[in-house]
Short mmCIF file of C-alpha atoms in Angstrom, two decimals:
data_model
loop_
_atom_site.label_atom_id
_atom_site.label_comp_id
_atom_site.label_asym_id
_atom_site.label_seq_id
_atom_site.Cartn_x
_atom_site.Cartn_y
_atom_site.Cartn_z
CA MET N 263 86.58 0.35 -24.16
CA ARG N 264 86.03 3.52 -26.18
CA ALA N 265 83.37 2.78 -28.77
CA VAL N 266 82.43 5.21 -31.53
CA VAL N 267 79.02 4.70 -33.15
CA VAL N 268 78.76 6.37 -36.56
CA CYS N 269 75.44 7.14 -38.23
CA SER N 270 75.88 9.60 -41.09
CA ASP N 271 72.39 9.01 -42.49
CA PRO N 272 70.67 12.43 -42.39
CA GLY N 273 67.27 10.74 -42.33
CA ILE N 274 67.85 9.18 -38.92
CA PRO N 275 67.61 11.37 -35.82
CA VAL N 276 69.69 9.49 -33.24
CA PHE N 277 67.43 10.44 -30.32
CA GLY N 278 64.22 10.47 -32.38
CA THR N 279 61.21 8.18 -32.59
CA LYS N 280 61.81 6.30 -35.85
CA GLY N 281 62.47 2.58 -35.74
CA ALA N 282 66.06 3.24 -36.81
CA SER N 283 66.36 5.72 -33.93
CA VAL N 284 65.06 3.14 -31.48
CA HIS N 285 67.61 0.67 -32.82
CA LEU N 286 70.48 3.14 -32.41
CA GLN N 287 69.41 4.11 -28.90
CA ALA N 288 69.20 0.44 -27.92
CA VAL N 289 72.77 -0.22 -29.08
CA LEU N 290 74.03 2.90 -27.31
CA THR N 291 72.18 1.90 -24.14
CA GLU N 292 73.80 -1.52 -24.05
CA LEU N 293 77.28 -0.07 -24.61
CA VAL N 294 76.69 2.40 -21.76
CA ARG N 295 75.43 -0.41 -19.52
CA ARG N 296 78.68 -2.27 -20.20
CA GLY N 297 80.58 0.70 -18.83
CA ASP N 298 82.10 1.67 -22.18
CA ASP N 299 83.13 5.23 -23.10
CA VAL N 300 80.54 5.77 -25.83
CA HIS N 301 80.59 8.40 -28.58
CA VAL N 302 78.09 8.89 -31.37
CA VAL N 303 78.81 10.73 -34.63
CA SER N 304 75.84 12.02 -36.64
CA PRO N 305 74.62 15.00 -38.67
CA ARG N 306 71.26 14.74 -36.88
CA PRO N 307 71.24 14.08 -33.12
CA GLY N 308 67.52 14.78 -33.11
CA GLY N 309 67.24 16.58 -29.78
CA PRO N 310 68.65 15.97 -26.33
CA ALA N 311 69.60 12.47 -25.26
CA PRO N 312 67.20 10.64 -22.95
CA ASP N 313 68.34 10.34 -19.35
CA CYS N 314 69.71 6.83 -19.83
CA LEU N 315 72.06 8.10 -22.58
CA ARG N 316 73.37 11.28 -20.95
CA ALA N 317 76.80 9.64 -20.68
CA VAL N 318 77.10 9.43 -24.48
CA THR N 319 79.25 12.11 -26.11
CA VAL N 320 77.65 13.47 -29.27
CA HIS N 321 79.76 14.69 -32.20
CA ARG N 322 77.69 16.58 -34.75
CA LEU N 323 78.60 16.29 -38.44
CA PRO N 324 77.78 19.07 -40.94
CA ALA N 325 74.03 19.19 -41.49
CA VAL N 326 72.57 17.84 -44.72
CA SER N 327 69.86 20.11 -46.06
CA GLY N 328 67.75 20.25 -49.17
CA THR N 329 65.29 17.91 -50.77
CA LEU N 330 66.04 14.70 -52.64
CA GLY N 331 68.35 15.02 -55.62
CA ALA N 332 71.95 15.54 -56.64
CA ALA N 333 72.61 18.49 -54.31
CA ARG N 334 71.43 16.62 -51.22
CA GLU N 335 73.42 13.54 -52.20
CA ALA N 336 76.58 15.66 -52.54
CA ALA N 337 75.90 17.28 -49.16
CA ALA N 338 75.44 13.89 -47.51
CA ARG N 339 78.69 12.62 -49.00
CA ALA N 340 80.55 15.73 -47.78
CA SER N 341 79.05 15.37 -44.31
CA ASP N 342 80.21 11.78 -44.06
CA THR N 343 83.81 12.67 -44.92
CA ALA N 344 83.89 14.76 -41.73
CA VAL N 345 83.69 11.51 -39.73
CA ALA N 346 87.44 11.02 -40.28
CA GLY N 347 88.27 14.28 -38.52
CA VAL N 348 86.22 13.29 -35.47
CA LEU N 349 87.90 9.88 -35.29
CA ASP N 350 91.35 11.45 -35.74
CA ARG N 351 90.75 13.78 -32.80
CA LEU N 352 89.48 10.99 -30.56
CA HIS N 353 92.30 8.65 -31.52
CA ARG N 354 94.95 11.25 -30.67
CA GLN N 355 93.62 11.36 -27.13
CA ARG N 356 95.09 9.03 -24.55
CA ALA N 357 92.13 6.66 -24.64
CA GLY N 358 92.30 6.27 -28.42
CA VAL N 359 89.52 4.48 -30.31
CA ASP N 360 88.93 0.77 -29.68
CA LEU N 361 85.91 0.12 -31.86
CA VAL N 362 84.06 1.81 -34.72
CA LEU N 363 80.48 0.61 -35.14
CA GLU N 364 79.00 2.20 -38.23
CA ARG N 365 75.39 1.97 -39.36
CA TYR N 366 75.48 1.57 -43.13
CA SER N 367 74.11 4.64 -44.85
CA LEU N 368 73.77 5.49 -48.51
CA TRP N 369 76.72 7.91 -48.63
CA GLY N 370 78.64 6.62 -45.60
CA GLY N 371 81.64 4.37 -45.15
CA THR N 372 84.21 6.84 -43.82
CA GLY N 373 84.05 5.34 -40.32
CA VAL N 374 84.92 1.75 -41.24
CA ALA N 375 87.46 2.92 -43.85
CA TRP N 376 89.18 5.01 -41.15
CA ALA N 377 89.21 1.98 -38.84
CA ALA N 378 90.83 -0.18 -41.51
CA ARG N 379 93.59 2.40 -42.05
CA HIS N 380 94.31 2.64 -38.33
CA GLY N 381 94.06 -1.04 -37.40
CA VAL N 382 91.00 -0.48 -35.22
CA ARG N 383 88.24 -3.09 -34.90
CA SER N 384 85.13 -2.23 -36.85
CA VAL N 385 81.61 -3.42 -37.56
CA LEU N 386 79.31 -2.29 -40.35
CA GLU N 387 75.68 -2.80 -39.36
CA VAL N 388 73.46 -3.21 -42.42
CA ASN N 389 69.70 -2.88 -42.04
CA ALA N 390 68.63 -2.70 -45.69
CA PRO N 391 69.99 -2.75 -49.26
CA LEU N 392 69.77 1.01 -49.36
CA VAL N 393 70.78 1.57 -52.98
CA ARG N 394 67.86 -0.51 -54.19
CA GLU N 395 65.48 0.80 -51.52
CA GLN N 396 66.29 4.43 -52.30
CA ALA N 397 65.91 3.92 -56.06
CA ASP N 398 62.64 1.99 -55.70
CA HIS N 399 60.84 4.05 -53.06
CA ARG N 400 62.35 7.54 -53.13
CA GLU N 401 64.82 9.11 -55.58
CA LEU N 402 68.44 8.27 -56.30
CA HIS N 403 70.38 10.53 -58.67
CA ASP N 404 73.84 8.93 -58.51
CA VAL N 405 73.22 5.18 -58.55
CA ALA N 406 76.80 4.33 -59.53
CA GLY N 407 78.19 6.52 -56.76
CA ALA N 408 75.90 4.97 -54.16
CA THR N 409 76.84 1.47 -55.32
CA ALA N 410 80.53 2.33 -55.04
CA ALA N 411 79.99 3.73 -51.55
CA ALA N 412 78.21 0.53 -50.51
CA ARG N 413 81.04 -1.65 -51.78
CA ARG N 414 83.64 0.52 -50.09
CA SER N 415 81.74 0.29 -46.79
CA LEU N 416 81.29 -3.48 -47.03
CA GLY N 417 84.89 -4.07 -48.08
CA SER N 418 86.35 -1.89 -45.34
CA ALA N 419 84.56 -3.37 -42.32
CA GLY N 420 86.12 -5.98 -40.10
CA ALA N 421 82.71 -7.60 -39.70
CA VAL N 422 79.50 -6.95 -41.61
CA VAL N 423 76.39 -7.57 -39.50
CA CYS N 424 73.09 -7.83 -41.37
CA VAL N 425 69.67 -7.95 -39.72
CA SER N 426 68.22 -10.66 -41.98
CA ASP N 427 69.12 -13.34 -44.50
CA GLY N 428 67.77 -11.15 -47.30
CA VAL N 429 70.08 -8.26 -46.41
CA ALA N 430 73.01 -10.65 -46.00
CA ARG N 431 72.46 -12.07 -49.50
CA TRP N 432 72.65 -8.56 -50.93
CA ALA N 433 75.82 -7.75 -48.95
CA ARG N 434 77.56 -10.95 -50.06
CA GLU N 435 76.68 -10.34 -53.69
CA GLU N 436 78.11 -6.82 -53.52
CA LEU N 437 81.30 -8.10 -51.90
CA ARG N 438 81.78 -10.76 -54.56
CA THR N 439 81.42 -8.08 -57.22
CA CYS N 440 84.42 -6.17 -55.84
CA ASP N 441 86.47 -9.25 -54.87
CA GLY N 442 85.59 -8.76 -51.18
CA ASP N 443 85.26 -11.57 -48.67
CA PRO N 444 81.64 -12.77 -48.20
CA ALA N 445 82.74 -14.67 -45.10
CA ARG N 446 82.81 -11.34 -43.25
CA VAL N 447 79.01 -11.15 -43.50
CA HIS N 448 76.94 -12.40 -40.55
CA VAL N 449 73.25 -12.32 -39.68
CA VAL N 450 72.27 -10.87 -36.30
CA ALA N 451 68.59 -10.01 -36.08
CA ASN N 452 67.21 -7.04 -34.16
CA GLY N 453 66.27 -7.25 -30.51
CA VAL N 454 64.16 -5.62 -27.83
CA ASP N 455 64.74 -3.91 -24.50
CA THR N 456 62.80 -6.20 -22.17
CA ALA N 457 63.26 -3.78 -19.28
CA ARG N 458 61.52 -0.98 -21.21
CA VAL N 459 58.85 -3.18 -22.77
CA THR N 460 57.02 -5.35 -20.26
CA PRO N 461 53.62 -7.09 -20.15
CA ALA N 462 50.65 -5.10 -18.92
CA ARG N 463 48.95 -5.72 -15.62
CA ARG N 464 45.33 -5.42 -16.61
CA PRO N 465 42.14 -6.46 -14.92
CA GLY N 466 40.14 -9.16 -16.62
CA GLY N 467 36.56 -8.90 -17.80
CA VAL N 468 34.78 -7.98 -20.97
CA ARG N 469 36.18 -5.02 -22.87
CA PRO N 470 36.70 -4.09 -26.50
CA LEU N 471 39.35 -6.21 -28.23
CA THR N 472 42.09 -3.86 -29.40
CA VAL N 473 44.28 -4.73 -32.36
CA GLY N 474 47.58 -2.88 -32.26
CA PHE N 475 50.17 -1.76 -34.77
CA VAL N 476 53.48 -0.01 -33.98
CA GLY N 477 55.67 1.51 -36.65
CA SER N 478 56.06 4.09 -39.36
CA LEU N 479 53.13 4.37 -41.75
CA LYS N 480 54.81 3.41 -45.02
CA PRO N 481 53.12 1.67 -47.96
CA TRP N 482 54.90 -1.67 -47.52
CA HIS N 483 53.63 -2.10 -43.95
CA GLY N 484 50.17 -3.00 -45.22
CA THR N 485 48.24 -1.08 -42.56
CA GLU N 486 45.36 -0.51 -44.98
CA HIS N 487 44.67 -4.24 -44.78
CA LEU N 488 44.45 -3.88 -41.02
CA VAL N 489 41.72 -1.28 -41.44
CA ASP N 490 39.89 -3.59 -43.85
CA ALA N 491 40.23 -6.54 -41.48
CA VAL N 492 38.81 -4.57 -38.54
CA ALA N 493 35.92 -3.46 -40.76
CA LEU N 494 35.16 -7.12 -41.52
CA LEU N 495 35.39 -8.07 -37.84
CA ARG N 496 33.06 -5.28 -36.74
CA ARG N 497 30.33 -6.76 -38.88
CA ARG N 498 30.38 -9.65 -36.39
CA ASP N 499 31.26 -7.72 -33.23
CA PRO N 500 31.24 -3.90 -33.08
CA ARG N 501 33.60 -3.85 -30.08
CA TRP N 502 36.75 -4.36 -32.20
CA ARG N 503 39.15 -1.41 -32.11
CA LEU N 504 42.38 -0.53 -33.95
CA LEU N 505 45.21 1.32 -32.21
CA VAL N 506 47.97 2.60 -34.51
CA VAL N 507 51.12 3.88 -32.80
CA GLY N 508 53.31 5.78 -35.25
CA ASP N 509 53.18 8.27 -38.04
CA GLY N 510 54.14 8.56 -41.69
CA PRO N 511 53.00 9.33 -45.21
CA GLN N 512 50.11 6.83 -45.11
CA ARG N 513 48.39 8.48 -42.15
CA GLN N 514 45.74 10.40 -44.07
CA ALA N 515 45.12 7.44 -46.37
CA LEU N 516 44.38 5.31 -43.31
CA VAL N 517 41.97 7.90 -41.93
CA ASP N 518 40.22 8.14 -45.28
CA ARG N 519 40.02 4.36 -45.62
CA ALA N 520 38.58 3.95 -42.14
CA GLY N 521 35.94 6.54 -43.03
CA ALA N 522 35.11 4.80 -46.30
CA ARG N 523 34.76 1.44 -44.51
CA GLY N 524 32.54 2.95 -41.79
CA VAL N 525 35.01 2.29 -38.97
CA ALA N 526 36.39 5.79 -38.34
CA ASP N 527 35.21 5.58 -34.74
CA ALA N 528 37.21 2.39 -34.22
CA LEU N 529 40.55 3.84 -35.37
CA GLU N 530 42.91 5.64 -32.99
CA LEU N 531 46.22 7.07 -34.25
CA THR N 532 48.63 8.28 -31.60
CA GLY N 533 51.26 9.78 -33.91
CA ALA N 534 54.98 9.26 -33.37
CA LEU N 535 55.92 8.62 -29.73
CA SER N 536 59.11 8.20 -27.74
CA PRO N 537 60.21 4.61 -27.03
CA VAL N 538 59.06 4.96 -23.40
CA ALA N 539 55.62 6.17 -24.48
CA VAL N 540 55.34 3.32 -26.99
CA ALA N 541 55.77 0.82 -24.18
CA ALA N 542 52.73 2.30 -22.43
CA GLN N 543 50.64 2.06 -25.62
CA LEU N 544 51.53 -1.62 -25.99
CA HIS N 545 49.73 -2.15 -22.67
CA ARG N 546 46.49 -1.03 -24.31
CA MET N 547 46.65 -3.73 -27.00
CA ASP N 548 45.31 -7.27 -26.98
CA VAL N 549 47.02 -8.42 -30.19
CA GLY N 550 50.06 -7.04 -32.02
CA CYS N 551 49.97 -7.01 -35.82
CA ALA N 552 52.56 -6.87 -38.59
CA PRO N 553 50.41 -7.00 -41.76
CA TYR N 554 53.07 -6.62 -44.44
CA GLU N 555 51.89 -6.01 -47.96
CA THR N 556 53.90 -8.69 -49.75
CA ALA N 557 56.42 -11.46 -49.15
CA ALA N 558 58.36 -10.63 -52.30
CA ASP N 559 61.85 -9.30 -51.57
CA PHE N 560 61.16 -9.02 -47.84
CA TYR N 561 64.36 -8.25 -45.93
CA PHE N 562 63.26 -6.59 -42.69
CA SER N 563 63.90 -7.64 -39.11
CA PRO N 564 60.76 -6.03 -37.67
CA LEU N 565 61.35 -4.28 -34.35
CA LYS N 566 57.60 -4.15 -33.79
CA VAL N 567 57.32 -7.93 -33.56
CA TYR N 568 60.05 -8.15 -30.92
CA GLU N 569 58.27 -5.44 -28.95
CA TYR N 570 54.93 -7.29 -29.20
CA LEU N 571 56.61 -10.42 -27.85
CA ALA N 572 58.26 -8.53 -24.98
CA ALA N 573 54.89 -6.98 -24.12
CA GLY N 574 53.36 -10.43 -23.80
CA LEU N 575 51.07 -9.93 -26.79
CA PRO N 576 50.06 -12.70 -29.18
CA VAL N 577 51.18 -11.75 -32.68
CA VAL N 578 49.32 -11.89 -35.99
CA ALA N 579 51.73 -11.31 -38.84
CA ALA N 580 52.00 -11.70 -42.59
CA ASP N 581 53.72 -14.89 -43.71
CA VAL N 582 56.87 -13.19 -45.00
CA PRO N 583 60.41 -14.66 -45.02
CA GLY N 584 61.69 -15.23 -41.50
CA MET N 585 58.38 -14.61 -39.73
CA ALA N 586 57.42 -18.26 -39.23
CA GLY N 587 60.74 -18.95 -37.51
CA LEU N 588 60.40 -15.88 -35.32
CA LEU N 589 56.96 -16.96 -34.12
CA ARG N 590 57.99 -20.47 -33.19
CA ALA N 591 58.07 -21.01 -29.43
CA GLY N 592 60.96 -23.45 -29.40
CA ALA N 593 61.92 -27.00 -30.16
CA ALA N 594 58.31 -28.05 -30.68
CA GLY N 595 58.40 -26.14 -33.95
CA ASP N 596 54.85 -24.83 -33.76
CA ARG N 597 53.83 -21.25 -34.39
CA SER N 598 52.55 -20.81 -30.90
CA LEU N 599 53.64 -17.20 -30.40
CA GLY N 600 50.95 -16.10 -32.82
CA ARG N 601 49.36 -16.70 -36.17
CA LEU N 602 50.34 -16.06 -39.77
CA HIS N 603 48.15 -14.76 -42.56
CA ARG N 604 48.59 -14.41 -46.30
CA PRO N 605 50.32 -11.07 -47.10
CA GLY N 606 47.94 -8.50 -48.51
CA ASP N 607 44.85 -10.57 -47.68
CA ALA N 608 42.54 -8.67 -45.32
CA ALA N 609 40.01 -11.50 -45.07
CA ASP N 610 42.70 -13.98 -44.02
CA LEU N 611 44.03 -11.44 -41.53
CA ALA N 612 40.52 -11.00 -40.10
CA ASP N 613 40.12 -14.76 -39.76
CA ALA N 614 43.42 -15.02 -37.84
CA LEU N 615 42.35 -12.24 -35.48
CA ALA N 616 38.92 -13.78 -35.00
CA ALA N 617 40.45 -17.14 -34.15
CA LEU N 618 42.56 -15.55 -31.43
CA ALA N 619 39.63 -13.54 -30.12
CA ALA N 620 37.59 -16.72 -29.74
CA ASP N 621 40.24 -18.40 -27.63
CA PRO N 622 41.32 -16.32 -24.60
CA LEU N 623 43.44 -19.16 -23.24
CA ALA N 624 45.40 -19.43 -26.49
CA ARG N 625 45.97 -15.66 -26.41
CA ARG N 626 47.21 -15.77 -22.87
CA LEU N 627 49.53 -18.73 -23.48
CA ALA N 628 50.90 -17.25 -26.70
CA GLY N 629 51.59 -13.98 -24.91
CA ALA N 630 53.40 -15.73 -22.07
CA ARG N 631 55.50 -17.74 -24.50
CA GLY N 632 56.26 -14.58 -26.46
CA ARG N 633 57.51 -12.78 -23.37
CA ARG N 634 59.67 -15.76 -22.50
CA ALA N 635 61.10 -15.87 -26.02
CA ALA N 636 61.90 -12.15 -25.91
CA VAL N 637 63.71 -12.45 -22.59
CA THR N 638 65.65 -15.58 -23.43
CA ARG N 639 66.43 -15.09 -27.12
CA HIS N 640 65.93 -11.53 -28.34
CA THR N 641 67.31 -8.98 -25.89
CA TRP N 642 69.44 -6.12 -27.18
CA ARG N 643 72.02 -7.12 -24.58
CA ALA N 644 72.48 -10.47 -26.31
CA VAL N 645 72.45 -8.83 -29.76
CA VAL N 646 75.17 -6.33 -28.84
CA ALA N 647 77.25 -9.04 -27.14
CA ARG N 648 77.18 -11.11 -30.31
CA VAL N 649 78.11 -8.12 -32.48
CA LEU N 650 81.07 -7.31 -30.23
CA ALA N 651 82.20 -10.94 -30.32
CA LEU N 652 82.15 -10.84 -34.12
CA ALA N 653 84.23 -7.65 -34.04
CA ASP N 654 86.75 -9.32 -31.73
CA HIS N 655 87.26 -12.26 -34.08
CA ALA N 656 87.06 -10.45 -37.41
CA PRO N 657 90.18 -10.33 -39.57
CA GLN N 658 91.36 -6.78 -40.13
CA PRO N 659 90.94 -5.64 -43.76
CA LEU N 660 94.15 -4.37 -45.34
CA PRO N 661 94.08 -0.71 -46.35
CA ALA N 662 95.38 -1.57 -49.84
CA ARG N 663 92.49 -3.97 -50.31
CA VAL N 664 90.03 -1.31 -49.26
CA ALA N 665 91.36 0.95 -51.96
CA VAL N 666 90.84 -1.76 -54.57
CA GLY N 667 87.32 -2.40 -53.32
CA ALA N 668 86.48 1.27 -53.52
CA VAL N 669 87.12 1.45 -57.26
CA VAL N 670 83.98 0.17 -58.96
#
């Protein structure tokens, strides 16, 4: 099968270190493992491909430069239109194009629209309601244009795959608005590469308890509460440490907060690392944390939690939508892969960490159950297989209908 993966989002370097980059690389890896002829189309490859993805052919779109605002939005839209030329060239070749898998981006949609016109199977992968996210957290000049692009993308795809129930609700509402078919929308959560992320082999004995966090340092991740929680714990036991793997706009604020709380010596920030290097850092942690700021309007499928589970770490996470189900071990229905805390509540987070610290057996059992859950339920191989099955059984949108859906 010749599969073309389209990511026209200029903010995502395909071979970079962001969570979205890790996601893209995981999907590409699984397609390569299947023996598919894999192509990726992007304005931002983000450096050379890792060794495991050398077989992927990269097609570079026009670069999108400039800061936020109308000019950058126009450049991003123009870059995305170049996707059609790449697909035309590939389709004229003997192998043709068998599948277009497009990651939804704010000004994208050319890939799935091309697929609809040519009768090629397609999937639109939706990770967030980007119009709302961009307007709320960054800057969005052309809201109407971005909304129209979203509806065109959703209406053109054979199957729409969303990473969470919250994202799926948004996608269905947008489709209803433009007389699209909400039945095309499915939920397939993120996964983890259990060959890359494995449990550590560490000697036992007394050592500092290390709380870990992996991810970009954005305000909604609530990492400041993690600093506060560790400060509370160190009043009882000065051996607690905090290891933060990632980078982002909150980095300096975290450093300043740790200094203000008197725990600067307990905080280690590694900066952004490659996926392989992240796996090694997970081996230095005793507990993996996802301390989200609030449960309101939560729509993420957190890669970090799947990686904690694969690393055999017990998880302490904010009680946000979907998290309780993710941390259940199985039919017993308990939350035995970790513990939940109230979002934005550092004291409750500290109590959850302290409870785990006091019970080494519970930590070890939770970690073992987490690894088992990752291997049996959350591998990228299973995720990609399900996405491809949805593409196989999706009805093909009619080009005329796409045109109607595009007019908003």
